Amino acid sequence: MPLRDTSADHAATDRTFQVDLRGLVDLLSHHLYSSPRVYLRELLQNAVDALTARHAVEPHGNFGIRLYADGKVVRVEDDGVGLTEADVHTFLATIGRSSKRADRIAEQRADFIGQFGIGLLSCFLVADEIHVLSRSARTPDAPAVEWRGRGDGSYTVRTLPASARPRPGTTVTLTPRSDAGEWTRPQQVHALARHFGSLLRHPVTFDDGSGGPGTPVNPEPAPWARSFPTPGARSRALAAYGEEVFGFTPLDTIELDLPAVGLKGIACVLPEAVPAGRRHGHRVHVKGMLLSEQAEEILPEWAFFVRCVVDAESLRPTASRESLYEDATLAAVRDALAERLREWIARAAASDPDLLGRFLQTHHLAVKSLAVHDDEILRMLLPWLPFETTDGHTTLDEFARTHRTVLVTSSVEEFRQVAAIASAAGLGVVNGGYTYDRELVHRMPEIRPEVSVADLDPATLTAHLDPVDREMELAAAPYLAQARDALAVFDCDVALRTFQPASAPALLVDSREARHERTRSRLAREQEGGLWGDILGALRQEAPRAQLILNQLNPLVRTAVAIDEPELARTSAEALYGQAVMLSRRPLRPAESSLINRSFLDLLAHALRKDS
């Protein structure tokens, strides 16, 4: 985005941007930056870059950054390398330009955080005028340069005597607009400086104009960059920093160190479970400057049990410098950080069972998602992971000690249908309806070869139900016929068996797949003769029926099968079916809800008539 110089001399002559500056500011505020507050980050970045360049000239110098805000102006002063008049034109001329020249400038600035020109223009988000006074450190007697830009797109550049700025460096002064007070009040400027610059490697101070000494913005380096007398002291300091940053006491902290990209930081293990797949934002600093608080891309999706704060040298920010550019370096960093988390889990499993237990109790779902795709974690932690079983919530290792054959359901509702009866029959059943559980249970033989795993088949369960004697079955036949007729609308058969526990009056053996097949068959019957009916008819197979198994050991069932009044028999069968459906905890179909209500009211009416 070149500039048009309207004067041939170096006097304070007005010049104008060759762009619509108001349009550019609107673009910055609505499409590039998330908030006007970034103006201070951009000024700090420019100052840090200037100090980086100054240290290349004077490696042992003691340089810093000073902020000033009194409600009337905001000023950022640095002891950096400073600018010449040619520098001012060069940096501002690269704004928005895509050219080989701009690329060469970017390569030369690889050690810097930002780009001076566009960072400076971000100040127009909060001010109508920007004043820059700078003096180069590269030339001992260099004159000072003044640049004054205005919101209408005009600017002036002029040289001043060196006495106008006795020391090399740059001072940027903003006169805030009246509607920008939210971002330019002294307290807010100080807070923003702490927010963005707490990990900067150069000293930064803040002055609110009250006359007191400047307040350090970054008084201490990051805790991972400090030395501590003992490992315990270091661990406590890292945990305290994590609590300060994220607002929770970490279950544990994992120190992160990737020298290849100059990355250091910590991962804080969340003390409470989070829903699977809910990815937290991580705090990423680049060369000490906060880049983003919501950098999800720094870790893989399965690592939702931690929140990270890291500082890196070689990660590439996007144009807005508010997120990370997805490239090969970021992919390698993500893989390396994932390996550090795996190593932490392995260390906990090997040397700290108490920590491992607390971690798995809280984050078992995250570990299950990892174990599905990571054989090492699977072998290491599968025996420790909790599952819902017919023996209660327990680990697979404990469950396999008493059940050499492990049966697993395909859904939560199937498990709830059979859990009580299967437990009484001595069957070992695991609820495979939760995310990852069925797949993981089937991999159990890889860890425990002596254990066999199979899907629970309805025939397996019904084989463990004892038949009633012939005489009792014949006596119950009329009732069973009435019950089958009443429940035919639900494609449900009825049988009489004996099983434990005796308190269970009925067991509904059904599955989601069977219900889907019955629905498809019903649609085919309804659509016979049409194209859709032909398609469904081609797919038709013998639809599996649900089965309501009545328990002869239950007193209520023994009373029901002796009913000789047809309407009451039908009503009692409907009530038993409704109760069995509710015990399965699956969603009720409208017809089932209606049946439950009707059967209850009919039984109540019958009882009232009998009492009267």
C-alpha angles and dihedrals in degrees: 000000000000125000127232112229108207095189135055097209132063098248122124093277123159116252128178136218114250089230137065097266093193089055090048092051089049089051091050094048099043105031111020109032125046095213141004087246089083089079089084092048090052091051091049090049091052090049093049091049090051091051090049089055092045091054089054087059097037108021095182100045122124105230135163149164127255126198125198129186126162101162093267102063138011115215131186116189126183137181091223132135093284130212137272121210089259090053091054092054093042096052095042090046091061094060107127094345119142105198142118089258092055090047091053090051090050090052091051089052095051091121091054130086103221146003117268099219103050090038090056093048090055086073088073085074088077106016139049094208133039122193120196123186115182142166125193120239093202094075117048096215097031114151121240118257124215122200119183118184127187133201092245090069098258126119142173130216123193139159121238134190115280088248089070086076110017095193129047115257140076135279120196116193125189128194101206123223116245091249093054098068091111089068102032105048111119094246091049094048089052091048092049091049090053091045097052102026109035092112099041113133094221122073113260123189132186129213122189094192095253092121098249126118118285117271116236111244095193105022095163134034119242112292092245088058094054132082122239131194095236139015088245092056090050092049092050092049092051091048091049090051091049090051091049092050101040104025098237135091105248120235083223138336124236116205114224123205125166107168093183091071097024092248123157132162146098139275114216115210109225114242092216134050120258128200114273112267096017100132118204124215116248127213110244123186123189114206088342097308116115108247102175143350092200104050100147093166096070093080134035120261095255092061094078091126093077140055118208137206113191140166118209138181103201107038114116119231124212122247092275090048088224098106141021126270111240105237140130092281093055091046090052091048091050091052093047093050090048088055090052089055091050090050090052091052090049092051091049091050092049103041113010112046092166092058091043091052093051091046094050092044089057104032106026091129092058091049091048090054089051095045091055090066102024116070093191093056089043093057092042102046111017093092089052099049118105121238134179108251141161085265091056127256105337142137121271089240092060092041093052091055090070100027118050088177112054119195120199129198123220096223142026093242092054090052092050091049094056106024099097096042094043091050092050089049091052095247118147107225127174123201104243095175097095123088112287094353101107093046092048095047090054088057092056094100088063087066100029108030091183090065123082123204128201137166113259110255120197088232090058091057098042090050087066093054114094119232119237119244119273096252093052092048092052091050090052095045096096092051093046090051090052091047093050090051092049093049098040089100087066093047087243127148122203128220136172121228140148121243143144138294095050089202089071108087097189144006122212111209108197140124139208090245091053092050091050091050092050090049091052092049091050091051090050091054091048093048098045112147097027132093092257090049091052091051094049091043091056089054094044120121132166101297112232113237128223115242127217106201113197118210112231090197091065114094093218092054092048088055093045097052089055093058111118098182106097099211093046090047091054092047093050091049090051090049092050090049092049092050091050091050092051091049089056088058093215119140112279120238115229091252090053092050089051091048093051092051094045095047091049093051092045092051090047091050091049091051092049092049090050092050092050 
